[in-house]
Amino acid sequence: MMIINLLGLLLIALIVWWFWIYQGPTTQLDSGQITINVKDGVYDPAHIRVQAGESAQLRFVRRDPSPCASVVVFKDFDISEELPLNQPKVVSLQPMQPGHYPFTCQMQMYRGELIVE
Amino acid sequence: MHEAKHHTEHCHHQAKVAASDSTEDLLREKEQADQAYYKRLMREMTIALGLGVPLMLYGLFIGEMTVSSTGERIGWLLVGVATLAVMLFSGRHFYVGAWRSFVNHSANMDTLIALGTGTAWLYSMVVVFFPQVVPEMARHVYFEATAMIIGLIDLGLALEIRARGRTSEAIKRLIGLQAKTARVLRDGQEVDIPIEQVLQDDQVRVRPGEKIPVDGIVLEGHSSVDESMLTGEPMPVEKAKDDEVVGGTLNKSGTLLFRATRVGKDTALARIISMVKQAQNSKPPIGRLADVISGYFVPSIMIIAVISALAWLNFGPDPAIAFAIVSATTVLIIACPCALGLATPMSVMVGVGKAAEAGVLIRNGQALQTASQITAMILDKTGTITEGTPKVTEIVALAGVDEAEALRLAATLEQGSEHPLAQSIVESAKERGIAPAKVDQFNAIAGHGVEGGVEGRTLLFGNEKLMRDRKIEIDTHLEQAQTMASQAKTPMYLAADGQLIGLIAVADPIKQDSIAAIKRLQKDGIRVVMLTGDNRDTAKAVAEQVGIKEFFAEVLPEDKSDKVSELQKQGEIVGMTGDGINDAPALALADVGFAIGTGTDVAIESADVTLMRGSLHGLADAIAVSRATLRNIRQNLFGAFIYNAAGVPVAAGLLYPFAGVLLSPVIAGAAMAFSSLTVVTNANRLRLFKPQEH
């Protein structure tokens, strides 16, 4: 029983580390534009590095027919755009101050962030 | 050169058209995609429930779902394989989504469903293959739970798509208002062309019963036009030469020829559609807490599931492992992040659309929420409570000047002024066939009046304050002026070379339904305050007529915003209603600025809320809709919070020690599937909302 309990606690620790602590790989914004695929519950890539003071063009292509994925929201910039299925939709962002700016679907299940440095 | 310019204009125009066209195309494509997804989900649901329902019935009425003999093992193995097939066919999207999220260090609803159903299936397969590793009492299979949960959640998603489609009905109706073709004059001939090809300055002909295709100004003809679809104003509006017509409205009785002034995405209708769409997707601050919770939701539920399983294993009765598996699965399945996430946006979608139907354009979620909290409303008098088209009602000629001469001199001075009162003087002179003279050294004194030289005389025309400032003797006629004011007329003094030579009274009729609408606002508990540049007595008379107790009179245009902050300092949440142009600073300073449009000539971009029609009922409607929407959001958020806060502990088995109740994973699946559907359905209830009859 002791072992099972320890395994359970280890599992909890793993969940905390994997979902909340671990910093995943990031993708650098190249020449101001990047294509983000919206599919299978994730934005790909989801973590995008942007230079401070640089404007960004995020080209979203939604491949997931689920209505959950149909709107992308940048709550810091008061932007919410509808993403048509299988068609690119460009979201243009003005140069930003350094910081972390999340973008999500309306239900916060799709999650990504812009890391402005 | 001309051709080049035309070409550029044409290209520019094409780009605009493409933008407006795509709105309709996108909507159609979205509907088709939703329909295809709906069908797919229904197919997947049928297959999953096709296996799940018979299995569940078997478990309930016929046999035990346990493994105790080799025959049973083979039988359940076959069922297990069938369940795996269902998982792959009907639930593939959950597993793929869960895996992709997992490798991206994120978790969502798919994660919970995949883990829940996966755990139930895996445990059942362990029981089938290695029954000896689990205690005899715990040799139970849960294939029916896996199939049922997948089927029910697919069903829930499918129904949600249907319900979501209804939330965008308002925008669909707006898009549907757009005419497909227009009849334009080209080379002297009338030709029917697609709406996309109409250019600015084209001459467009509309016959009775036809839609007006683009915005324009009437050149010829007379007709009544139904603008209710845009303004919410039920009475048709008479249109004649030089009147504006708006695309999407319906020409009723006569034929009109008009010049197109705005086409493509510049038309009022296109701008309304784009603004409503933007507002429908924006979130009011009330949804922020739910967003924060959603961000941590799924991993937290996973942790609760592990804790619950450990608790059962440590303290539960036999068979502890079966209880642990059931409770962990049920916790994972019952938790519904979607209901939380959907609570706010669905209601906003319907509420903003509903408002648009009533001719009320709400800029964003923030404006919607604040409008619902307004405690004080400042109404500008001219053009808001009154028609804004004042008329001369009385002329008192003094000092040997006759009425016509007094009017002529006043009109001469006022012809350069844009003030509505000034225009009424000029109009009145025109009606009587009096031609104004030439004015020198014209000077407008904001909030007071005007001065200038006419035919060698120095003239002053304005209010009491102006006369007193310039030391003109008016006391002998003060009583007469006060009588005019007490009848809600605005008295204006005319002086020549330091002597009073006339008194002109102008009255601005109160809009027919202002009194009823103001009563509605007051009944809603809102402190209504009138604001005007007019003198105290006139202001008092108008306020009394419309049932307003508080008013600010003699307010200079630049001081209007001070009055807003004055009320804000008293702790009020202040709404300010004005025409959106002269009141811009006050509208901007108010917690919510309402621009009231007469007809469709509206400054859509200038206010938090734009009222398309001139009636103050639009204002009461705006507040009623925003309150109803916020109430709906609160119900949704409350429901979603309570559902999760109660459902998860019950699923974990918190009631078991007291009542011996442990939820079945199938019930959890049904509850989860229908919790988000309930949110969408509740939001759809708003579609039935009707502002109080008026």
CSV table of N, CA, C and O in Angstrom, one decimal, chain A residues 1 4-9 11-12 15-20 22-25 37 39-47 62 64-68 70-71 73 75 78-82 84-85 87 89 105-111, chain B residues 26 29-30 33-34 37 40 96-98 100-111 157 160-161 164 277-278 280-283 291-292 294-296 298-300 302-303 306-307 310 313-314 337-338 341-342 345-346 364:
chain,number,residue,atom,x,y,z
A,1,MET,N,0.8,-1.2,0.0
A,1,MET,CA,0.0,0.0,0.0
A,1,MET,C,0.9,1.3,0.0
A,1,MET,O,0.6,2.3,-0.7
A,4,ILE,N,2.0,2.0,-3.4
A,4,ILE,CA,0.9,2.6,-4.2
A,4,ILE,C,0.8,4.1,-3.9
A,4,ILE,O,0.6,4.9,-4.8
A,5,ASN,N,0.7,4.4,-2.6
A,5,ASN,CA,0.6,5.8,-2.1
A,5,ASN,C,1.7,6.6,-2.7
A,5,ASN,O,1.5,7.7,-3.2
A,6,LEU,N,2.9,6.1,-2.6
A,6,LEU,CA,4.1,6.9,-3.1
A,6,LEU,C,4.0,7.1,-4.6
A,6,LEU,O,4.2,8.2,-5.1
A,7,LEU,N,3.5,6.0,-5.3
A,7,LEU,CA,3.3,6.1,-6.7
A,7,LEU,C,2.3,7.2,-7.0
A,7,LEU,O,2.5,8.0,-8.0
A,8,GLY,N,1.2,7.2,-6.2
A,8,GLY,CA,0.2,8.2,-6.4
A,8,GLY,C,0.7,9.6,-6.3
A,8,GLY,O,0.4,10.5,-7.1
A,9,LEU,N,1.5,9.8,-5.2
A,9,LEU,CA,2.0,11.1,-4.9
A,9,LEU,C,3.0,11.6,-6.0
A,9,LEU,O,3.0,12.7,-6.5
A,11,LEU,N,2.8,10.6,-9.1
A,11,LEU,CA,1.9,10.9,-10.2
A,11,LEU,C,1.4,12.3,-10.1
A,11,LEU,O,1.5,13.1,-11.1
A,12,ILE,N,1.0,12.7,-8.9
A,12,ILE,CA,0.6,14.1,-8.7
A,12,ILE,C,1.7,15.1,-9.0
A,12,ILE,O,1.5,16.1,-9.7
A,15,ILE,N,2.2,15.4,-12.6
A,15,ILE,CA,1.1,16.2,-13.3
A,15,ILE,C,1.5,17.7,-13.1
A,15,ILE,O,1.4,18.5,-14.0
A,16,VAL,N,1.8,18.1,-11.9
A,16,VAL,CA,2.1,19.5,-11.6
A,16,VAL,C,3.3,19.9,-12.4
A,16,VAL,O,3.3,21.0,-13.0
A,17,TRP,N,4.3,19.1,-12.5
A,17,TRP,CA,5.5,19.5,-13.2
A,17,TRP,C,5.3,19.6,-14.7
A,17,TRP,O,5.6,20.6,-15.4
A,18,TRP,N,4.6,18.6,-15.2
A,18,TRP,CA,4.4,18.5,-16.7
A,18,TRP,C,3.5,19.6,-17.2
A,18,TRP,O,3.8,20.2,-18.2
A,19,PHE,N,2.4,19.9,-16.5
A,19,PHE,CA,1.4,20.8,-17.0
A,19,PHE,C,1.7,22.3,-16.5
A,19,PHE,O,1.3,23.2,-17.2
A,20,TRP,N,2.3,22.5,-15.4
A,20,TRP,CA,2.4,23.8,-14.8
A,20,TRP,C,3.8,24.4,-14.8
A,20,TRP,O,4.0,25.6,-14.9
A,22,TYR,N,6.9,22.8,-16.2
A,22,TYR,CA,7.8,22.6,-17.3
A,22,TYR,C,7.6,23.7,-18.4
A,22,TYR,O,6.4,24.0,-18.8
A,23,GLN,N,8.7,24.3,-18.9
A,23,GLN,CA,8.6,25.3,-19.9
A,23,GLN,C,8.9,24.6,-21.3
A,23,GLN,O,10.0,24.1,-21.5
A,24,GLY,N,7.9,24.4,-22.1
A,24,GLY,CA,8.1,23.7,-23.4
A,24,GLY,C,9.0,24.5,-24.3
A,24,GLY,O,9.3,25.6,-24.1
A,25,PRO,N,9.3,23.8,-25.5
A,25,PRO,CA,10.1,24.5,-26.5
A,25,PRO,C,9.3,25.7,-27.1
A,25,PRO,O,8.1,25.7,-27.1
A,37,ASN,N,-1.0,26.1,-36.8
A,37,ASN,CA,-2.1,25.2,-37.1
A,37,ASN,C,-2.9,25.0,-35.9
A,37,ASN,O,-2.4,24.9,-34.7
A,39,LYS,N,-5.3,22.4,-34.5
A,39,LYS,CA,-5.8,21.0,-34.8
A,39,LYS,C,-5.6,20.2,-33.5
A,39,LYS,O,-4.7,20.4,-32.8
A,40,ASP,N,-6.5,19.2,-33.4
A,40,ASP,CA,-6.4,18.2,-32.3
A,40,ASP,C,-6.2,18.8,-31.0
A,40,ASP,O,-5.3,18.4,-30.2
A,41,GLY,N,-6.9,19.9,-30.6
A,41,GLY,CA,-6.8,20.4,-29.3
A,41,GLY,C,-5.6,21.3,-29.0
A,41,GLY,O,-5.4,21.7,-27.9
A,42,VAL,N,-4.7,21.6,-30.0
A,42,VAL,CA,-3.6,22.4,-29.7
A,42,VAL,C,-3.3,23.4,-30.8
A,42,VAL,O,-3.7,23.2,-32.0
A,43,TYR,N,-2.7,24.5,-30.4
A,43,TYR,CA,-2.1,25.4,-31.4
A,43,TYR,C,-0.7,24.9,-31.7
A,43,TYR,O,0.1,24.6,-30.7
A,44,ASP,N,-0.3,24.8,-32.9
A,44,ASP,CA,1.0,24.3,-33.2
A,44,ASP,C,1.7,25.3,-34.2
A,44,ASP,O,1.3,25.4,-35.3
A,45,PRO,N,2.8,26.0,-33.8
A,45,PRO,CA,3.4,26.0,-32.5
A,45,PRO,C,2.5,26.9,-31.5
A,45,PRO,O,1.8,27.7,-31.9
A,46,ALA,N,2.7,26.5,-30.2
A,46,ALA,CA,1.9,27.2,-29.2
A,46,ALA,C,2.7,28.3,-28.4
A,46,ALA,O,2.1,29.2,-27.9
A,47,HIS,N,4.0,28.2,-28.4
A,47,HIS,CA,4.8,29.2,-27.6
A,47,HIS,C,5.7,29.9,-28.6
A,47,HIS,O,6.6,29.3,-29.2
A,62,ARG,N,-7.2,26.8,-39.2
A,62,ARG,CA,-7.9,25.9,-38.4
A,62,ARG,C,-8.2,24.6,-39.1
A,62,ARG,O,-8.9,24.7,-40.2
A,64,ASP,N,-9.5,21.9,-37.3
A,64,ASP,CA,-10.3,21.1,-36.4
A,64,ASP,C,-11.8,21.6,-36.6
A,64,ASP,O,-12.0,22.8,-36.4
A,65,PRO,N,-12.7,20.7,-37.0
A,65,PRO,CA,-14.1,21.2,-37.2
A,65,PRO,C,-14.8,21.6,-35.9
A,65,PRO,O,-15.9,22.2,-36.0
A,66,SER,N,-14.3,21.2,-34.8
A,66,SER,CA,-15.0,21.4,-33.6
A,66,SER,C,-15.2,22.9,-33.3
A,66,SER,O,-14.3,23.7,-33.5
A,67,PRO,N,-16.4,23.3,-33.0
A,67,PRO,CA,-16.7,24.8,-32.8
A,67,PRO,C,-15.8,25.4,-31.7
A,67,PRO,O,-15.6,26.6,-31.7
A,68,CYS,N,-15.3,24.5,-30.8
A,68,CYS,CA,-14.4,25.0,-29.7
A,68,CYS,C,-13.2,25.8,-30.3
A,68,CYS,O,-12.8,26.8,-29.8
A,70,SER,N,-13.1,27.5,-33.0
A,70,SER,CA,-13.4,28.4,-34.1
A,70,SER,C,-13.1,29.9,-33.8
A,70,SER,O,-13.2,30.7,-34.7
A,71,VAL,N,-12.8,30.2,-32.6
A,71,VAL,CA,-12.5,31.6,-32.2
A,71,VAL,C,-11.1,31.7,-31.5
A,71,VAL,O,-10.9,30.8,-30.6
A,73,VAL,N,-8.8,34.1,-29.1
A,73,VAL,CA,-8.9,35.3,-28.3
A,73,VAL,C,-7.6,35.7,-27.7
A,73,VAL,O,-6.8,34.9,-27.2
A,75,LYS,N,-6.7,38.1,-25.1
A,75,LYS,CA,-7.5,39.0,-24.1
A,75,LYS,C,-6.7,40.2,-23.8
A,75,LYS,O,-7.4,41.2,-23.5
A,78,ASP,N,-7.7,42.7,-26.5
A,78,ASP,CA,-9.1,42.8,-26.8
A,78,ASP,C,-9.4,42.4,-28.3
A,78,ASP,O,-10.1,43.0,-29.0
A,79,ILE,N,-8.7,41.3,-28.7
A,79,ILE,CA,-8.9,40.8,-30.0
A,79,ILE,C,-9.6,39.4,-29.9
A,79,ILE,O,-9.2,38.6,-29.1
A,80,SER,N,-10.6,39.3,-30.7
A,80,SER,CA,-11.1,37.9,-30.9
A,80,SER,C,-11.5,37.8,-32.3
A,80,SER,O,-12.3,38.6,-32.9
A,81,GLU,N,-11.0,36.7,-32.9
A,81,GLU,CA,-11.2,36.5,-34.4
A,81,GLU,C,-11.8,35.2,-34.6
A,81,GLU,O,-11.4,34.2,-34.0
A,82,GLU,N,-12.7,35.1,-35.6
A,82,GLU,CA,-13.3,33.9,-35.9
A,82,GLU,C,-12.3,33.2,-37.0
A,82,GLU,O,-11.8,33.9,-37.9
A,84,PRO,N,-11.9,30.6,-39.9
A,84,PRO,CA,-12.7,29.7,-40.8
A,84,PRO,C,-12.0,28.4,-40.9
A,84,PRO,O,-10.8,28.3,-40.7
A,85,LEU,N,-12.7,27.3,-41.3
A,85,LEU,CA,-12.2,26.0,-41.4
A,85,LEU,C,-11.3,25.9,-42.6
A,85,LEU,O,-11.7,26.3,-43.7
A,87,GLN,N,-9.0,27.5,-43.8
A,87,GLN,CA,-8.5,28.7,-44.5
A,87,GLN,C,-7.7,29.5,-43.6
A,87,GLN,O,-8.0,29.6,-42.4
A,89,LYS,N,-6.3,32.6,-41.6
A,89,LYS,CA,-6.8,33.9,-41.1
A,89,LYS,C,-5.6,34.6,-40.4
A,89,LYS,O,-5.0,34.0,-39.5
A,105,CYS,N,-8.6,29.6,-27.1
A,105,CYS,CA,-10.0,29.6,-27.7
A,105,CYS,C,-10.9,30.2,-26.6
A,105,CYS,O,-10.5,30.5,-25.5
A,106,GLN,N,-12.2,30.3,-26.9
A,106,GLN,CA,-13.1,31.0,-26.0
A,106,GLN,C,-13.2,30.2,-24.7
A,106,GLN,O,-13.5,30.8,-23.7
A,107,MET,N,-12.9,28.9,-24.7
A,107,MET,CA,-13.1,28.1,-23.5
A,107,MET,C,-11.8,27.8,-22.8
A,107,MET,O,-11.7,27.0,-21.9
A,108,GLN,N,-10.7,28.5,-23.3
A,108,GLN,CA,-9.4,28.3,-22.7
A,108,GLN,C,-8.8,26.9,-22.8
A,108,GLN,O,-8.0,26.5,-22.0
A,109,MET,N,-9.3,26.1,-23.7
A,109,MET,CA,-8.8,24.7,-23.8
A,109,MET,C,-7.7,24.7,-24.8
A,109,MET,O,-6.7,24.0,-24.6
A,110,TYR,N,-7.8,25.4,-25.9
A,110,TYR,CA,-6.6,25.7,-26.8
A,110,TYR,C,-5.9,26.8,-26.1
A,110,TYR,O,-6.4,27.8,-25.8
A,111,ARG,N,-4.6,26.6,-25.9
A,111,ARG,CA,-3.8,27.6,-25.2
A,111,ARG,C,-2.4,27.8,-25.9
A,111,ARG,O,-1.8,26.9,-26.3
B,26,LEU,N,-18.2,33.2,-45.7
B,26,LEU,CA,-17.7,32.5,-44.6
B,26,LEU,C,-18.7,31.9,-43.7
B,26,LEU,O,-18.6,30.8,-43.2
B,29,GLU,N,-20.0,28.8,-45.4
B,29,GLU,CA,-19.0,27.7,-45.2
B,29,GLU,C,-19.0,27.2,-43.8
B,29,GLU,O,-18.9,26.0,-43.5
B,30,LYS,N,-19.1,28.1,-42.8
B,30,LYS,CA,-19.1,27.7,-41.4
B,30,LYS,C,-20.3,26.8,-41.2
B,30,LYS,O,-20.2,25.8,-40.5
B,33,ALA,N,-19.6,23.4,-42.7
B,33,ALA,CA,-18.7,22.7,-41.8
B,33,ALA,C,-19.3,22.2,-40.6
B,33,ALA,O,-19.1,21.0,-40.2
B,34,ASP,N,-20.1,23.0,-39.9
B,34,ASP,CA,-20.8,22.6,-38.7
B,34,ASP,C,-21.8,21.5,-39.0
B,34,ASP,O,-21.9,20.5,-38.2
B,37,TYR,N,-19.8,18.3,-39.4
B,37,TYR,CA,-19.3,17.9,-38.1
B,37,TYR,C,-20.5,17.3,-37.3
B,37,TYR,O,-20.3,16.3,-36.6
B,40,ARG,N,-21.2,13.9,-38.5
B,40,ARG,CA,-20.2,12.9,-38.1
B,40,ARG,C,-20.4,12.5,-36.7
B,40,ARG,O,-20.3,11.3,-36.3
B,96,VAL,N,-6.8,11.4,-29.8
B,96,VAL,CA,-5.7,12.2,-30.6
B,96,VAL,C,-5.5,13.5,-29.9
B,96,VAL,O,-4.4,14.0,-29.7
B,97,GLY,N,-6.6,14.2,-29.6
B,97,GLY,CA,-6.6,15.5,-29.0
B,97,GLY,C,-5.8,15.5,-27.7
B,97,GLY,O,-5.0,16.3,-27.4
B,98,ALA,N,-6.2,14.4,-26.9
B,98,ALA,CA,-5.6,14.3,-25.6
B,98,ALA,C,-4.1,14.1,-25.7
B,98,ALA,O,-3.3,14.7,-25.0
B,100,ARG,N,-2.1,14.9,-28.3
B,100,ARG,CA,-1.4,16.0,-28.8
B,100,ARG,C,-1.3,17.1,-27.8
B,100,ARG,O,-0.3,17.8,-27.7
B,101,SER,N,-2.3,17.3,-27.0
B,101,SER,CA,-2.2,18.3,-25.9
B,101,SER,C,-1.2,17.9,-24.9
B,101,SER,O,-0.4,18.7,-24.4
B,102,PHE,N,-1.2,16.6,-24.6
B,102,PHE,CA,-0.2,16.1,-23.6
B,102,PHE,C,1.2,16.4,-24.0
B,102,PHE,O,2.0,17.0,-23.2
B,103,VAL,N,1.6,16.1,-25.2
B,103,VAL,CA,3.0,16.3,-25.6
B,103,VAL,C,3.3,17.8,-25.7
B,103,VAL,O,4.4,18.2,-25.6
B,104,ASN,N,2.2,18.6,-25.8
B,104,ASN,CA,2.4,20.1,-25.7
B,104,ASN,C,2.3,20.7,-24.3
B,104,ASN,O,2.1,21.9,-24.2
B,105,HIS,N,2.3,19.8,-23.4
B,105,HIS,CA,2.2,20.2,-22.0
B,105,HIS,C,0.9,21.0,-21.6
B,105,HIS,O,0.9,21.9,-20.9
B,106,SER,N,-0.1,20.6,-22.4
B,106,SER,CA,-1.4,21.2,-22.0
B,106,SER,C,-2.4,20.1,-21.9
B,106,SER,O,-2.2,19.0,-22.3
B,107,ALA,N,-3.5,20.5,-21.3
B,107,ALA,CA,-4.6,19.5,-21.0
B,107,ALA,C,-5.9,20.2,-21.3
B,107,ALA,O,-6.1,21.3,-21.0
B,108,ASN,N,-6.8,19.4,-21.9
B,108,ASN,CA,-8.2,20.0,-22.1
B,108,ASN,C,-9.2,18.9,-21.9
B,108,ASN,O,-9.0,17.9,-21.3
B,109,MET,N,-10.4,19.2,-22.4
B,109,MET,CA,-11.6,18.3,-22.2
B,109,MET,C,-11.2,16.9,-22.7
B,109,MET,O,-11.6,15.9,-22.1
B,110,ASP,N,-10.6,16.9,-23.9
B,110,ASP,CA,-10.2,15.6,-24.5
B,110,ASP,C,-9.4,14.8,-23.5
B,110,ASP,O,-9.5,13.6,-23.4
B,111,THR,N,-8.5,15.5,-22.8
B,111,THR,CA,-7.6,14.8,-21.8
B,111,THR,C,-8.5,14.0,-20.8
B,111,THR,O,-8.2,12.8,-20.5
B,157,LEU,N,-22.0,17.1,-27.8
B,157,LEU,CA,-21.3,18.0,-28.7
B,157,LEU,C,-22.2,18.3,-29.9
B,157,LEU,O,-22.2,19.5,-30.4
B,160,GLU,N,-24.9,20.6,-29.1
B,160,GLU,CA,-24.3,21.9,-28.8
B,160,GLU,C,-24.0,22.7,-30.1
B,160,GLU,O,-24.3,23.9,-30.1
B,161,ILE,N,-23.6,22.0,-31.1
B,161,ILE,CA,-23.4,22.6,-32.4
B,161,ILE,C,-24.7,23.2,-32.9
B,161,ILE,O,-24.7,24.4,-33.4
B,164,ARG,N,-25.5,26.2,-30.8
B,164,ARG,CA,-24.6,27.3,-31.1
B,164,ARG,C,-25.0,28.0,-32.4
B,164,ARG,O,-24.9,29.2,-32.5
B,277,LYS,N,-20.4,41.5,-35.0
B,277,LYS,CA,-19.6,40.3,-34.9
B,277,LYS,C,-18.4,40.4,-33.9
B,277,LYS,O,-18.1,39.5,-33.1
B,278,GLN,N,-17.8,41.6,-34.0
B,278,GLN,CA,-16.7,41.9,-33.1
B,278,GLN,C,-17.1,41.8,-31.6
B,278,GLN,O,-16.5,41.2,-30.8
B,280,GLN,N,-19.8,40.4,-30.4
B,280,GLN,CA,-20.3,39.1,-30.0
B,280,GLN,C,-19.1,38.2,-29.5
B,280,GLN,O,-19.3,37.3,-28.7
B,281,ASN,N,-17.9,38.4,-30.1
B,281,ASN,CA,-16.8,37.6,-29.7
B,281,ASN,C,-16.0,38.2,-28.5
B,281,ASN,O,-15.0,37.6,-28.1
B,282,SER,N,-16.4,39.3,-28.0
B,282,SER,CA,-15.6,39.9,-26.9
B,282,SER,C,-16.2,39.6,-25.6
B,282,SER,O,-17.4,39.2,-25.5
B,283,LYS,N,-15.4,39.6,-24.6
B,283,LYS,CA,-15.8,39.1,-23.3
B,283,LYS,C,-16.0,40.2,-22.3
B,283,LYS,O,-15.1,41.0,-22.1
B,291,ASP,N,-12.3,32.3,-16.6
B,291,ASP,CA,-11.1,32.0,-17.5
B,291,ASP,C,-9.9,31.6,-16.6
B,291,ASP,O,-9.1,30.7,-17.0
B,292,VAL,N,-9.7,32.3,-15.5
B,292,VAL,CA,-8.6,31.9,-14.7
B,292,VAL,C,-8.7,30.5,-14.2
B,292,VAL,O,-7.8,29.7,-14.3
B,294,SER,N,-10.5,28.1,-15.6
B,294,SER,CA,-10.4,27.2,-16.7
B,294,SER,C,-8.9,26.8,-17.0
B,294,SER,O,-8.6,25.7,-17.3
B,295,GLY,N,-8.0,27.8,-16.8
B,295,GLY,CA,-6.6,27.6,-17.1
B,295,GLY,C,-6.0,26.6,-16.2
B,295,GLY,O,-5.0,25.9,-16.6
B,296,TYR,N,-6.5,26.4,-15.0
B,296,TYR,CA,-5.9,25.4,-14.1
B,296,TYR,C,-6.8,24.2,-13.9
B,296,TYR,O,-6.5,23.3,-13.2
B,298,VAL,N,-8.1,21.4,-15.8
B,298,VAL,CA,-8.0,20.0,-16.1
B,298,VAL,C,-6.9,19.3,-15.3
B,298,VAL,O,-7.1,18.3,-14.7
B,299,PRO,N,-5.7,19.9,-15.2
B,299,PRO,CA,-4.7,19.2,-14.3
B,299,PRO,C,-5.2,19.1,-12.9
B,299,PRO,O,-4.9,18.1,-12.2
B,300,SER,N,-5.9,20.1,-12.4
B,300,SER,CA,-6.5,20.0,-11.0
B,300,SER,C,-7.4,18.8,-10.9
B,300,SER,O,-7.4,18.1,-9.9
B,302,MET,N,-7.3,16.1,-12.7
B,302,MET,CA,-6.5,14.9,-12.7
B,302,MET,C,-5.9,14.6,-11.3
B,302,MET,O,-5.9,13.4,-10.9
B,303,ILE,N,-5.5,15.6,-10.7
B,303,ILE,CA,-4.9,15.5,-9.3
B,303,ILE,C,-6.0,15.0,-8.4
B,303,ILE,O,-5.8,14.0,-7.6
B,306,VAL,N,-6.6,11.3,-8.8
B,306,VAL,CA,-5.6,10.5,-8.2
B,306,VAL,C,-5.8,10.4,-6.7
B,306,VAL,O,-5.8,9.3,-6.1
B,307,ILE,N,-6.1,11.6,-6.1
B,307,ILE,CA,-6.3,11.6,-4.6
B,307,ILE,C,-7.5,10.8,-4.3
B,307,ILE,O,-7.5,10.0,-3.3
B,310,LEU,N,-6.6,7.1,-4.4
B,310,LEU,CA,-5.7,6.8,-3.3
B,310,LEU,C,-6.6,6.6,-2.0
B,310,LEU,O,-6.4,5.7,-1.2
B,313,LEU,N,-8.4,3.4,-2.1
B,313,LEU,CA,-7.5,2.3,-1.9
B,313,LEU,C,-7.1,2.2,-0.4
B,313,LEU,O,-7.0,1.1,0.2
B,314,ASN,N,-6.9,3.3,0.3
B,314,ASN,CA,-6.5,3.3,1.7
B,314,ASN,C,-7.6,3.1,2.6
B,314,ASN,O,-7.5,2.3,3.6
B,337,PRO,N,-15.0,21.4,-18.0
B,337,PRO,CA,-14.4,22.8,-18.2
B,337,PRO,C,-15.2,23.6,-19.2
B,337,PRO,O,-15.2,24.8,-19.2
B,338,CYS,N,-15.9,22.9,-20.1
B,338,CYS,CA,-16.6,23.5,-21.2
B,338,CYS,C,-17.7,24.4,-20.7
B,338,CYS,O,-17.9,25.5,-21.2
B,341,GLY,N,-16.3,27.6,-19.6
B,341,GLY,CA,-15.8,28.4,-20.7
B,341,GLY,C,-16.9,28.9,-21.5
B,341,GLY,O,-16.7,30.0,-22.1
B,342,LEU,N,-18.0,28.2,-21.7
B,342,LEU,CA,-19.0,28.6,-22.6
B,342,LEU,C,-20.0,29.6,-21.9
B,342,LEU,O,-20.6,30.4,-22.6
B,345,PRO,N,-19.3,33.6,-23.2
B,345,PRO,CA,-19.4,33.9,-24.6
B,345,PRO,C,-20.7,33.6,-25.2
B,345,PRO,O,-21.2,34.3,-26.1
B,346,MET,N,-21.4,32.5,-24.8
B,346,MET,CA,-22.7,32.2,-25.4
B,346,MET,C,-23.7,33.2,-25.2
B,346,MET,O,-24.5,33.6,-26.0
B,364,ASN,N,-18.8,46.4,-27.1
B,364,ASN,CA,-18.0,45.2,-26.6
B,364,ASN,C,-18.6,44.7,-25.3
B,364,ASN,O,-19.6,45.2,-24.8
